[in-house]
Every structure is written in structure tokens, then in C-alpha cells.
Amino acid sequence: MGIDGALGEIFLDTRVRRLSRCFSPATGWRHCLVSLVELMGEPRTVRSQYHGACWQEDGTTLLESSFVRSRFHQIFRKLTNCFRTIMSQVPRAILLEKNYKNIVSLIEMLEGFRKLLDKKIVGNDAAVHVFLTTGAKKFDDSGAEEAGKSELVQNLMQSKALILGMARTLLRDLKLPVTRSRFRIKKLCLRSASFVFCTVSGSAKLNNQKMDLLLIDEAAQLKECESLIPLQPSGLKHAVLIGDECQLPATVKSKVAEAALLGRSLFERLSSLGHKKHLLNIQYRMHPSISIFPNLRFYDKKILDGANVTQDGHGRRYLEAATFGPYSFINIDGREDPGRSKRNMAELAVILEILSALKKACISSGQGVSVGVICPYAAQVEAVQREIGNEKAMRPLAVRVNSVDGFQGSEEDVIILSTVRSNSAGSVGFLSNLRRTNVALTRARHCLWILGNAATLRSSGSIWEELVRDAVDRRCFFNWSYGAVVSAPVPPRQNAEACCRGYEADICGALGSLRLAE
């Protein structure tokens, strides 16, 4: 899975990879602590390591002080990196509060010792020599005893004693694994987590974990049989199913299975058993101009706009033209290509022009905008993706192109919805599906721009006839002609042909001249 960014920090495989280095017997926390204790408290071992390093240098003279500093810095870097990773990836409840504080103290002590060891003063090398030989019966350097009287040596010795004590305490008290087994590390991560986020099928890995509360998001898309998987962990006291029955249901391709109700959701089953449903009746995503039609058509006007979307700050005008307000239907006189999966090259051209104008406007303003291009047909999705090419080239726009189904549960600042269908028969196919239409119309935060052939949609006898009429009534209907957009304030009782023709009052000129609104 292509998981990165903030989500990557809590992705199980990422955590296991990071912790595997910290738990490894050869490089992990225990190995680093043992090496530190050797360096600080076993001078004979350090002297033996020093002679071995001299031998490996093929006779080249290596100062003892240089060896000690190099060895300390190596251990210091590995140990601090290891402990910082552990503190960020393992909960305090597992580390225990006492051990957590001791780790923090040890890192601070080591940082102070490093500064002492690296001081550029006279006598420092002799002081390091004392540090190296303390505990041995003899000193090899006659100046070592004199150097031992210096303040620097005293500070080094005191710091060393504190570090040794703390390192030995952690070796005794810290109950973390020492293993290369990714399986054991995964079990530790899952067992120690307060929250586990996963897919329904992925929850099978939690079969042996004890869980108190289960939350299932997009539960209306979940087939009843699939819901048995996340219900398996032991100890469950509560289960909460969150979803929208007015949006996309579970995908069932078999007509036989569908007829046998094998594709129905647990929502439907619980309703049939008399369990009460609770309506979350406040939406916090869409500008009120966007939410009006879905609320009226799909939710019987029961949904309220949250305080955040009714504030002036939620209204954004990324382009100056009236056409590109919070909600617009842009009529395009194009033609759909024949074939099982439809494509509309006229709408594709308009999408590219709008994206180009948005990109220029965002570059000049220095702001980023997330844009979703929704197409109900795979052929149109592929055509748009092919023309856009590398999405990095669209920056500062963050452009995502997908089908309606692919956008379920997602949201973007701006949504450009390409309806694709354009024919004289008024045929719109599965575009007339109410749930799919609901999803497409409710993905935008600030702006929803719908591209389509009004004549086709108004003669379809579907929900799209209502949508076009609503756009006209609200004066949100605009014609696109030769790269320009013209308003179309057509009274709702006029026929479809007149509605599409509209009035030819140019409101913004060529799209290329659009600028970001002040």
C-alpha cells in the first residue's frame, strides 16, 4: 500500500520496520546499553578494543583519546536514536513511567558527557586518558594522576558514575523484547495499542486481541456477512456502526445473490430487528450552496449546516468569474463517444482549461488547493488522468481523478464533476442511480462545478432533470461556448433546448484570462 505522510507514522509495517532495528540483538537497545556499560565501567575491555583498533590500522598511530571519543560518539548516536524511536513507537504503559523518565534522563546525561568529552582545552586528552584507565591497577601515563586532579576530570568521573548507574538500572528494569522476529514485534504493537485502525478484512489479524469498543465506518457499504469479521475479537462491550444508507451500498455483482439479500448490510438487518437508528443531522463539510440540493432531494431537509460551514471564512472563490462560485452547472455542448464505458472529449477539454486556470491562480497567490475530478465512467477517468500526466506537475494543485465509487468517503476543496453523457435520446444509464449521484454531489468543501449536457440530462427523466432545473432556478446555470462561459438565467418552465441555449451575455471572457479572486 502506498502509505506515507502523517498516516505512515502509525502504519503497522512502518512501526515494525523501525522497531526491528531497536529490538535486534546486534544493533538494538540492549546491545547499545551493554556497549555503554563496557565503555564506562570496564577499562580493560576498552583497552583491548583500543589495541585491536590500532592493529587494524596497519600500524598507524591512533591516540587513545581519539579512540575513546570515536567509540563514545558511535554508541551515543545509536543509543539515542534507538531510544527516541522506542519512545515514539511504544506506549508509556508498556515502557512504564519510571523507565520512560530514566531513558529521558540517560539521554540528557549522555548529551552533557559528550560536551565535556569534546571540550577544546589544555589537558583534555590527559583527562580522557584518566577516564579510559580508571579502575585499572596501573596508569601507563605518569601525568594521569596530575590530570586527575583537574576539575574536568572530576566532572567526567561524576558524569560517568551517574551514566553507569542509569544504564545498569535500565538493563535490569526495561522489559522490552530482544528479537529479530517481525511477527513478535507486530504482536507487541497490536497488544500495546490503544486504538487500532484497519479494514474490515484486516481486522481478522485482531482475532486473538482483546478489544472493548468496535467502530465500523462506512458500515452501509459493508455486507452483512463481512461484518462478522470485525466482531470476532474477544471482550467487545460495544459496537457502533456509522454509515449513510442514502449513499453507495455494498457491491454485489451476482444477481442471484442480490435477489437472495446476500448483499444487504448489517444496517438493514438491524433495522429489520427493530434496532433504532440515530441520525447525525449536522454536516461540517459543504458550503451551504452545495448542500441545498442533496439535503432537499436525499435527506428530506433533515440535515443542518454546521457552524463552521456557515461562517464567511468557509466561502472560497478561487477564480473571479461568477461561474466559479460555490455551486455551478456548466452546460457543454459535446458528444459522448460510443462504447460500453463512455467518454466525452468536450468535457475533458473544459476540465483541462479549468485546471490550468486554477494552477496559474494558485501559483500567483502562493496557496495550495485540493481538486477532485469525478467521472462516473472509467474511460473518462483514464482520459483525464492521461492528459494530466504526472500529478506533481500540477502543483500547487493537489489533483485527484477517480470514479464516483472511488470518491466515497473522500472530500476535496474543489470538485469538478464530469457527467459525460451527451446524446439526443436523453439516455444517462447508471448515472441515474440516486445513491451514486448523492456521493458525487457531496464531496466538495468549498466549490462544486458540474459539467454536463443540459439537454440530455433534462430529457432523461432522472434526478439530473431536477438538478438542472434547480441550477436554473438558483441562477447557477452557465453555458460554455468556445472557451468562454456565458450566463443562462432561463426561467424554469422553458423547455430543455431553450435552457441549453440560454442567453449570450459574456460574463468572464476566455478562461485563460481568469485570475484568483481578491
Coordinates of C-alpha atoms in Angstrom, one line a residue:
M1 CA 0.0 0.0 0.0
G2 CA 1.2 3.5 -0.9
I3 CA 1.0 4.9 2.7
D4 CA 3.1 7.9 3.6
G5 CA 2.9 11.3 5.3
A6 CA 1.2 11.5 8.6
L7 CA -0.6 8.2 8.2
G8 CA 2.8 6.5 7.7
E9 CA 3.7 7.3 11.3
I10 CA 1.1 4.9 12.6
F11 CA 1.2 2.3 9.8
L12 CA 1.9 -1.1 11.3
D13 CA 4.6 -2.2 8.8
T14 CA 6.4 1.2 9.2
R15 CA 6.4 0.8 13.0
V16 CA 7.6 -2.8 12.8
R17 CA 10.5 -1.8 10.4
R18 CA 11.6 0.9 12.8
L19 CA 11.3 -1.2 15.9
S20 CA 13.1 -4.2 14.4
R21 CA 16.4 -2.2 14.4
C22 CA 15.8 -1.2 18.0
F23 CA 15.0 -4.7 19.2
S24 CA 17.7 -6.5 17.2
P25 CA 20.3 -8.4 19.4
A26 CA 23.1 -7.0 17.2
T27 CA 22.0 -3.3 17.0
G28 CA 19.2 -2.8 19.4
W29 CA 18.6 -1.1 22.8
R30 CA 20.2 -3.9 24.9
H31 CA 23.3 -4.1 22.7
C32 CA 23.8 -0.4 22.9
L33 CA 23.4 -0.3 26.7
V34 CA 25.8 -3.2 27.2
S35 CA 28.3 -1.4 24.9
L36 CA 27.9 1.8 27.0
V37 CA 28.5 -0.1 30.3
E38 CA 31.6 -1.6 28.8
L39 CA 33.0 1.8 27.7
M40 CA 32.2 3.4 31.0
G41 CA 32.9 0.7 33.5
E42 CA 35.3 -1.9 32.0
P43 CA 38.6 -0.2 31.2
R44 CA 40.4 -3.5 30.4
T45 CA 37.8 -4.2 27.7
V46 CA 38.2 -0.7 26.3
R47 CA 42.0 -1.1 26.3
S48 CA 41.7 -4.4 24.5
Q49 CA 39.3 -2.8 21.9
Y50 CA 41.8 0.1 21.5
H51 CA 44.7 -2.3 20.8
G52 CA 42.6 -4.1 18.3
A53 CA 41.7 -0.9 16.5
C54 CA 45.4 0.0 16.4
W55 CA 46.2 -3.4 14.8
Q56 CA 43.5 -2.9 12.2
E57 CA 45.0 0.5 11.3
D58 CA 48.1 -1.4 10.0
G59 CA 50.5 0.2 12.5
T60 CA 49.1 3.7 12.2
T61 CA 49.3 5.6 15.5
L62 CA 45.9 6.0 17.0
L63 CA 45.6 8.2 20.1
E64 CA 43.7 6.7 23.0
S65 CA 41.7 9.9 23.4
S66 CA 40.6 9.8 19.8
F67 CA 39.6 6.2 20.1
V68 CA 37.5 6.9 23.2
R69 CA 35.8 9.9 21.7
S70 CA 35.0 8.0 18.5
R71 CA 33.7 5.0 20.4
F72 CA 31.5 7.1 22.7
H73 CA 30.1 9.1 19.8
Q74 CA 29.2 5.9 18.0
I75 CA 27.4 4.4 21.0
F76 CA 25.8 7.7 21.9
R77 CA 24.3 8.2 18.4
K78 CA 23.0 4.6 18.1
L79 CA 21.5 4.5 21.7
T80 CA 19.8 7.9 21.5
N81 CA 18.3 7.2 18.1
C82 CA 17.1 3.8 19.3
F83 CA 15.5 5.1 22.5
R84 CA 13.9 8.0 20.7
T85 CA 12.3 5.6 18.2
I86 CA 11.1 3.4 21.1
M87 CA 9.6 6.3 23.0
S88 CA 7.7 7.4 19.9
Q89 CA 6.5 3.9 18.9
V90 CA 5.9 2.1 22.2
P91 CA 3.3 3.4 24.6
R92 CA 4.4 4.6 28.0
A93 CA 2.1 2.0 29.5
I94 CA 4.4 -0.7 28.1
L95 CA 7.6 1.1 28.9
L96 CA 6.3 2.1 32.4
E97 CA 6.5 5.7 33.5
K98 CA 9.6 5.1 35.7
N99 CA 11.6 3.6 32.8
Y100 CA 10.4 6.4 30.4
K101 CA 11.8 9.0 32.8
N102 CA 15.0 7.1 33.2
I103 CA 15.5 6.9 29.4
V104 CA 15.0 10.7 29.1
S105 CA 17.5 11.3 32.0
L106 CA 20.1 9.0 30.4
I107 CA 19.9 10.8 27.1
E108 CA 20.4 14.1 28.9
M109 CA 23.3 12.7 30.8
L110 CA 24.9 11.4 27.6
E111 CA 24.5 14.8 25.9
G112 CA 26.2 16.5 28.8
F113 CA 29.0 14.0 28.9
R114 CA 29.5 14.4 25.1
K115 CA 30.1 18.2 25.6
L116 CA 32.6 17.5 28.4
L117 CA 34.5 15.0 26.3
D118 CA 34.7 17.4 23.3
K119 CA 35.9 20.5 25.1
K120 CA 38.8 22.1 23.4
I121 CA 41.0 22.9 26.4
V122 CA 44.6 22.0 27.5
G123 CA 44.7 18.8 29.4
N124 CA 41.6 17.3 27.9
D125 CA 43.5 14.4 26.3
A126 CA 45.1 13.6 29.7
A127 CA 41.6 13.7 31.3
V128 CA 40.2 11.3 28.7
H129 CA 43.2 9.0 29.5
V130 CA 42.2 9.0 33.1
F131 CA 38.6 8.2 32.1
L132 CA 40.0 5.4 30.0
T133 CA 42.2 3.8 32.7
T134 CA 40.3 4.4 35.9
G135 CA 39.7 1.1 37.6
A136 CA 43.0 -0.4 36.4
K137 CA 45.8 -1.1 38.8
K138 CA 48.4 1.0 37.0
F139 CA 48.4 4.1 34.8
D140 CA 50.5 4.0 31.7
D141 CA 50.9 7.8 31.7
S142 CA 52.7 9.4 34.6
G143 CA 50.8 12.6 34.0
A144 CA 47.5 10.9 34.5
E145 CA 47.4 11.4 38.3
E146 CA 48.1 15.1 38.0
A147 CA 45.4 15.4 35.3
G148 CA 43.0 13.5 37.6
K149 CA 43.1 16.5 40.0
S150 CA 41.6 18.8 37.4
E151 CA 38.0 20.0 37.5
L152 CA 37.4 18.5 34.1
V153 CA 38.4 15.0 35.2
Q154 CA 36.2 15.3 38.3
N155 CA 33.2 16.3 36.1
L156 CA 33.9 13.4 33.7
M157 CA 34.2 10.9 36.6
Q158 CA 31.0 12.1 38.3
S159 CA 29.1 12.1 35.0
K160 CA 30.4 8.6 34.2
A161 CA 29.2 7.2 37.5
L162 CA 25.7 8.6 37.0
I163 CA 25.6 7.2 33.5
L164 CA 26.8 3.8 34.6
G165 CA 24.2 3.7 37.3
M166 CA 21.3 4.6 35.0
A167 CA 22.4 2.3 32.2
R168 CA 22.6 -0.7 34.6
T169 CA 19.1 0.3 36.0
L170 CA 17.6 0.2 32.5
L171 CA 19.3 -3.1 31.7
R172 CA 17.7 -4.5 34.8
D173 CA 14.2 -2.9 34.6
L174 CA 13.4 -2.4 30.9
K175 CA 11.3 -5.3 29.8
L176 CA 11.4 -4.9 26.0
P177 CA 12.0 -7.7 23.5
V178 CA 15.3 -8.5 22.1
T179 CA 14.4 -10.2 18.8
R180 CA 14.6 -10.1 15.0
S181 CA 11.1 -11.7 14.7
R182 CA 8.8 -9.3 12.8
F183 CA 5.9 -11.5 14.0
R184 CA 6.7 -10.9 17.7
I185 CA 7.1 -7.1 17.1
K186 CA 3.8 -6.9 15.3
K187 CA 2.1 -8.7 18.3
L188 CA 3.7 -6.2 20.7
C189 CA 2.5 -3.2 18.6
L190 CA -1.1 -4.6 18.4
R191 CA -1.2 -5.7 22.0
S192 CA 0.1 -2.3 23.3
A193 CA -2.1 -0.1 21.1
S194 CA -5.0 1.9 22.5
F195 CA -6.5 2.3 19.0
V196 CA -6.2 0.0 16.0
F197 CA -7.3 1.3 12.6
C198 CA -7.8 -1.3 9.9
T199 CA -10.0 -2.5 7.1
V200 CA -12.8 -5.0 7.7
S201 CA -10.8 -7.9 6.2
G202 CA -7.6 -6.7 8.0
S203 CA -9.4 -7.0 11.4
A204 CA -9.0 -10.7 11.1
K205 CA -5.5 -10.2 12.4
L206 CA -7.0 -9.0 15.7
N207 CA -8.7 -12.3 16.3
N208 CA -6.7 -13.0 19.4
Q209 CA -6.6 -9.4 20.7
K210 CA -8.9 -8.2 23.5
M211 CA -11.0 -5.1 22.4
D212 CA -13.5 -3.1 24.3
L213 CA -15.1 -1.0 21.6
L214 CA -15.7 -1.5 17.8
L215 CA -16.4 1.3 15.4
I216 CA -17.2 0.5 11.8
D217 CA -17.1 3.4 9.4
E218 CA -18.9 3.3 6.1
A219 CA -20.9 0.4 7.6
A220 CA -23.7 0.9 5.0
Q221 CA -21.2 -0.4 2.4
L222 CA -20.5 -3.5 4.4
K223 CA -22.2 -6.7 3.5
E224 CA -23.8 -8.5 6.5
C225 CA -21.5 -11.5 6.2
E226 CA -18.4 -9.3 6.1
S227 CA -19.4 -7.6 9.4
L228 CA -18.8 -10.9 11.2
I229 CA -15.0 -10.4 10.8
P230 CA -14.5 -7.3 13.0
L231 CA -17.0 -8.7 15.5
Q232 CA -14.6 -11.6 16.3
P233 CA -12.2 -10.1 18.9
S234 CA -12.9 -11.1 22.5
G235 CA -14.2 -8.8 25.2
L236 CA -16.2 -6.5 22.9
K237 CA -18.6 -4.4 25.1
H238 CA -19.9 -2.0 22.4
A239 CA -20.2 -1.9 18.6
V240 CA -21.1 1.3 16.8
L241 CA -21.9 1.2 13.1
I242 CA -21.5 4.5 11.2
G243 CA -22.7 4.9 7.7
D244 CA -25.1 6.6 5.2
E245 CA -27.8 4.4 3.7
C246 CA -28.5 7.1 1.2
Q247 CA -25.1 6.6 -0.4
L248 CA -23.4 3.7 -2.1
P249 CA -24.3 0.2 -0.8
A250 CA -22.1 -2.9 -0.8
T251 CA -21.0 -4.1 -4.3
V252 CA -22.8 -7.2 -5.3
K253 CA -22.3 -8.3 -8.9
S254 CA -24.3 -11.5 -8.7
K255 CA -28.0 -11.0 -9.5
V256 CA -28.8 -14.3 -7.7
A257 CA -27.0 -13.2 -4.6
E258 CA -28.7 -9.8 -4.7
A259 CA -32.1 -11.4 -5.0
A260 CA -31.3 -13.6 -2.0
L261 CA -30.4 -10.5 0.0
L262 CA -26.9 -11.8 0.5
G263 CA -25.6 -8.3 -0.3
R264 CA -27.7 -6.4 2.3
S265 CA -25.9 -4.6 5.0
L266 CA -25.9 -5.1 8.7
F267 CA -27.7 -1.8 8.8
E268 CA -30.6 -3.3 7.1
R269 CA -30.6 -6.4 9.2
L270 CA -30.5 -4.4 12.5
S271 CA -33.3 -2.2 11.2
S272 CA -35.5 -5.2 10.5
L273 CA -34.8 -6.5 14.0
G274 CA -36.1 -3.2 15.5
H275 CA -32.8 -1.6 16.5
K276 CA -33.2 2.2 16.5
K277 CA -31.0 4.3 14.2
H278 CA -29.6 7.7 15.2
L279 CA -29.5 10.4 12.6
L280 CA -26.3 12.6 12.7
N281 CA -28.1 15.6 11.3
I282 CA -25.3 18.2 11.0
Q283 CA -22.9 18.3 8.1
Y284 CA -19.5 20.0 8.6
R285 CA -18.1 19.7 5.0
M286 CA -20.0 21.5 2.3
H287 CA -20.7 25.2 1.7
P288 CA -24.4 25.7 2.2
S289 CA -24.8 26.4 -1.6
I290 CA -23.6 22.8 -2.2
S291 CA -25.6 21.1 0.5
I292 CA -29.0 22.6 -0.5
F293 CA -29.9 20.2 -3.3
P294 CA -28.7 16.9 -1.7
N295 CA -30.4 17.9 1.6
L296 CA -33.7 18.5 -0.2
R297 CA -33.5 15.5 -2.5
F298 CA -31.9 12.8 -0.4
Y299 CA -32.4 13.7 3.2
D300 CA -35.9 15.3 3.3
K301 CA -34.4 18.6 4.6
K302 CA -33.3 17.0 7.9
I303 CA -29.6 17.9 7.6
L304 CA -28.4 21.1 9.1
D305 CA -25.3 23.0 8.2
G306 CA -22.6 23.2 10.9
A307 CA -21.5 26.5 12.3
N308 CA -18.1 26.1 10.5
V309 CA -19.6 26.0 7.0
T310 CA -22.0 28.9 7.6
Q311 CA -19.2 31.2 8.5
D312 CA -17.8 33.7 5.9
G313 CA -14.4 32.0 6.1
H314 CA -15.8 28.8 4.6
G315 CA -16.7 30.5 1.4
R316 CA -13.8 30.5 -1.1
R317 CA -13.6 32.0 -4.5
Y318 CA -10.6 30.5 -6.3
L319 CA -11.5 32.2 -9.7
E320 CA -13.1 35.6 -10.1
A321 CA -15.8 34.7 -12.6
A322 CA -19.4 34.3 -11.2
T323 CA -19.4 30.9 -13.0
F324 CA -16.9 29.5 -10.5
G325 CA -18.7 30.2 -7.3
P326 CA -19.6 27.6 -4.6
Y327 CA -22.1 25.8 -6.9
S328 CA -22.4 25.9 -10.7
F329 CA -23.8 23.8 -13.5
I330 CA -21.8 24.4 -16.7
N331 CA -23.6 23.4 -19.8
I332 CA -21.3 21.9 -22.5
D333 CA -22.5 21.0 -26.0
G334 CA -20.3 18.0 -26.5
R335 CA -20.9 14.4 -27.6
E336 CA -20.2 11.2 -25.8
D337 CA -18.0 8.6 -27.5
P338 CA -19.7 5.3 -28.3
G339 CA -18.7 2.2 -26.3
R340 CA -19.6 0.4 -23.1
S341 CA -17.6 2.9 -21.0
K342 CA -18.4 6.4 -22.1
R343 CA -16.0 9.3 -22.7
N344 CA -16.7 13.0 -23.5
M345 CA -13.8 14.8 -25.1
A346 CA -15.5 18.2 -24.9
E347 CA -15.9 17.9 -21.2
L348 CA -12.3 16.7 -21.0
A349 CA -11.1 19.9 -22.7
V350 CA -13.0 22.1 -20.3
I351 CA -11.6 20.2 -17.3
L352 CA -8.1 20.8 -18.5
E353 CA -8.8 24.5 -19.1
I354 CA -10.2 24.9 -15.6
L355 CA -7.3 23.1 -14.0
S356 CA -4.8 25.2 -15.9
A357 CA -6.6 28.4 -14.8
L358 CA -6.7 27.2 -11.2
K359 CA -3.0 26.3 -11.3
K360 CA -2.0 29.8 -12.6
A361 CA -4.2 31.5 -10.0
C362 CA -2.8 29.4 -7.1
I363 CA 0.8 30.0 -8.2
S364 CA 0.2 33.8 -8.2
S365 CA -1.4 33.6 -4.8
G366 CA 1.0 31.1 -3.3
Q367 CA -1.7 28.9 -1.9
G368 CA -2.4 25.2 -2.5
V369 CA -5.8 23.8 -3.4
S370 CA -7.0 20.2 -3.4
V371 CA -9.1 19.4 -6.5
G372 CA -11.1 16.3 -7.2
V373 CA -12.2 15.4 -10.7
I374 CA -15.1 12.9 -10.5
C375 CA -16.2 10.9 -13.6
P376 CA -18.8 8.2 -13.5
Y377 CA -17.2 6.3 -16.3
A378 CA -13.8 4.6 -16.2
A379 CA -13.0 5.7 -19.8
Q380 CA -13.4 9.3 -18.8
V381 CA -11.3 8.8 -15.7
E382 CA -8.5 7.3 -17.8
A383 CA -8.7 10.1 -20.4
V384 CA -8.4 12.8 -17.8
Q385 CA -5.5 11.0 -16.0
R386 CA -3.7 10.5 -19.2
E387 CA -3.9 14.2 -20.2
I388 CA -2.9 15.4 -16.7
G389 CA 0.1 13.1 -16.7
N390 CA 2.3 13.5 -13.6
E391 CA 0.2 14.9 -10.8
K392 CA 3.3 16.5 -9.4
A393 CA 3.4 18.8 -12.4
M394 CA 0.1 20.2 -11.3
R395 CA 1.4 21.7 -8.0
P396 CA 0.4 23.7 -6.1
L397 CA -2.8 21.9 -7.1
A398 CA -3.3 18.5 -5.5
V399 CA -5.4 16.8 -8.2
R400 CA -7.1 13.5 -7.7
V401 CA -9.1 11.9 -10.5
N402 CA -11.4 8.9 -9.8
S403 CA -14.8 7.4 -10.3
V404 CA -17.8 8.2 -8.1
D405 CA -17.3 4.9 -6.2
G406 CA -13.6 5.8 -5.7
F407 CA -14.6 9.1 -4.0
Q408 CA -16.9 7.5 -1.5
G409 CA -15.8 8.9 1.9
S410 CA -13.4 11.4 0.4
E411 CA -13.6 15.2 0.2
E412 CA -11.6 18.0 -1.6
D413 CA -11.6 21.8 -1.7
V414 CA -12.9 21.8 -5.2
I415 CA -14.8 19.1 -7.1
I416 CA -15.2 19.1 -10.8
L417 CA -17.9 16.6 -11.8
S418 CA -18.0 15.4 -15.4
T419 CA -21.4 13.8 -16.1
V420 CA -20.1 12.6 -19.5
R421 CA -23.5 11.6 -21.0
S422 CA -24.5 13.7 -24.1
N423 CA -26.9 12.3 -26.6
S424 CA -30.2 13.2 -28.3
A425 CA -32.1 10.3 -26.7
G426 CA -31.7 11.6 -23.1
S427 CA -30.1 8.3 -22.1
V428 CA -27.9 8.6 -18.9
G429 CA -27.6 4.9 -18.0
F430 CA -26.5 4.1 -14.4
L431 CA -25.8 7.9 -14.0
S432 CA -29.4 8.0 -12.8
N433 CA -28.6 5.9 -9.7
L434 CA -29.7 8.0 -6.8
R435 CA -27.1 6.8 -4.3
R436 CA -24.2 7.3 -6.7
T437 CA -25.5 10.8 -7.6
N438 CA -25.6 11.6 -3.9
V439 CA -22.0 10.6 -3.4
A440 CA -20.9 12.7 -6.4
L441 CA -22.7 15.8 -5.2
T442 CA -21.4 15.8 -1.6
R443 CA -17.6 15.5 -1.9
A444 CA -16.8 19.3 -2.2
R445 CA -15.9 21.6 0.7
H446 CA -15.9 25.0 -1.0
C447 CA -16.8 24.6 -4.7
L448 CA -18.7 22.1 -6.8
W449 CA -18.6 22.7 -10.6
I450 CA -20.8 20.3 -12.5
L451 CA -20.1 19.8 -16.3
G452 CA -22.8 18.3 -18.5
N453 CA -25.1 18.5 -21.4
A454 CA -28.3 20.1 -20.0
A455 CA -30.5 18.9 -22.9
T456 CA -29.6 15.3 -22.4
L457 CA -29.9 15.5 -18.6
R458 CA -33.2 17.4 -18.6
S459 CA -34.8 14.9 -21.0
S460 CA -33.5 11.9 -19.1
G461 CA -36.5 11.7 -16.7
S462 CA -34.0 11.1 -13.8
I463 CA -32.7 13.1 -10.9
W464 CA -30.5 15.0 -13.2
E465 CA -33.6 16.7 -14.7
E466 CA -34.3 18.0 -11.2
L467 CA -30.7 19.1 -10.7
V468 CA -30.6 21.1 -13.9
R469 CA -33.9 22.8 -13.1
D470 CA -32.6 23.6 -9.6
A471 CA -29.4 25.2 -11.0
V472 CA -31.5 27.4 -13.4
D473 CA -33.9 28.4 -10.6
R474 CA -31.0 29.4 -8.4
R475 CA -29.2 31.2 -11.2
C476 CA -26.3 28.8 -11.0
F477 CA -26.6 27.7 -14.6
F478 CA -24.0 28.7 -17.2
N479 CA -23.2 27.9 -20.8
W480 CA -19.8 27.1 -22.1
S481 CA -19.0 28.2 -25.6
Y482 CA -15.7 28.3 -27.4
G483 CA -13.6 28.6 -24.3
A484 CA -15.9 31.2 -22.7
V485 CA -18.7 30.9 -20.2
V486 CA -21.9 32.8 -20.6
S487 CA -24.8 33.1 -18.1
A488 CA -28.1 31.5 -18.7
P489 CA -30.8 32.9 -16.5
V490 CA -33.5 30.8 -18.1
P491 CA -36.9 30.6 -16.4
P492 CA -37.5 27.0 -15.2
R493 CA -40.7 26.5 -17.3
Q494 CA -38.9 26.8 -20.6
N495 CA -38.0 23.7 -22.5
A496 CA -34.7 21.9 -22.4
E497 CA -33.5 23.2 -25.7
A498 CA -34.1 26.9 -24.6
C499 CA -32.4 26.2 -21.3
C500 CA -29.3 24.9 -23.1
R501 CA -29.1 27.8 -25.5
G502 CA -29.5 30.4 -22.7
Y503 CA -28.6 34.0 -23.1
E504 CA -25.4 35.1 -24.7
A505 CA -24.2 37.6 -22.1
D506 CA -20.5 37.0 -21.7
I507 CA -19.6 37.2 -18.0
C508 CA -15.9 36.4 -18.0
G509 CA -14.3 36.1 -21.4
A510 CA -11.8 33.4 -22.1
L511 CA -11.0 31.1 -19.2
G512 CA -7.3 31.8 -19.7
S513 CA -7.8 35.4 -18.5
L514 CA -9.3 34.3 -15.2
R515 CA -7.4 35.4 -12.1
L516 CA -7.6 34.4 -8.5
A517 CA -10.3 36.4 -6.6
E518 CA -9.1 39.0 -4.2

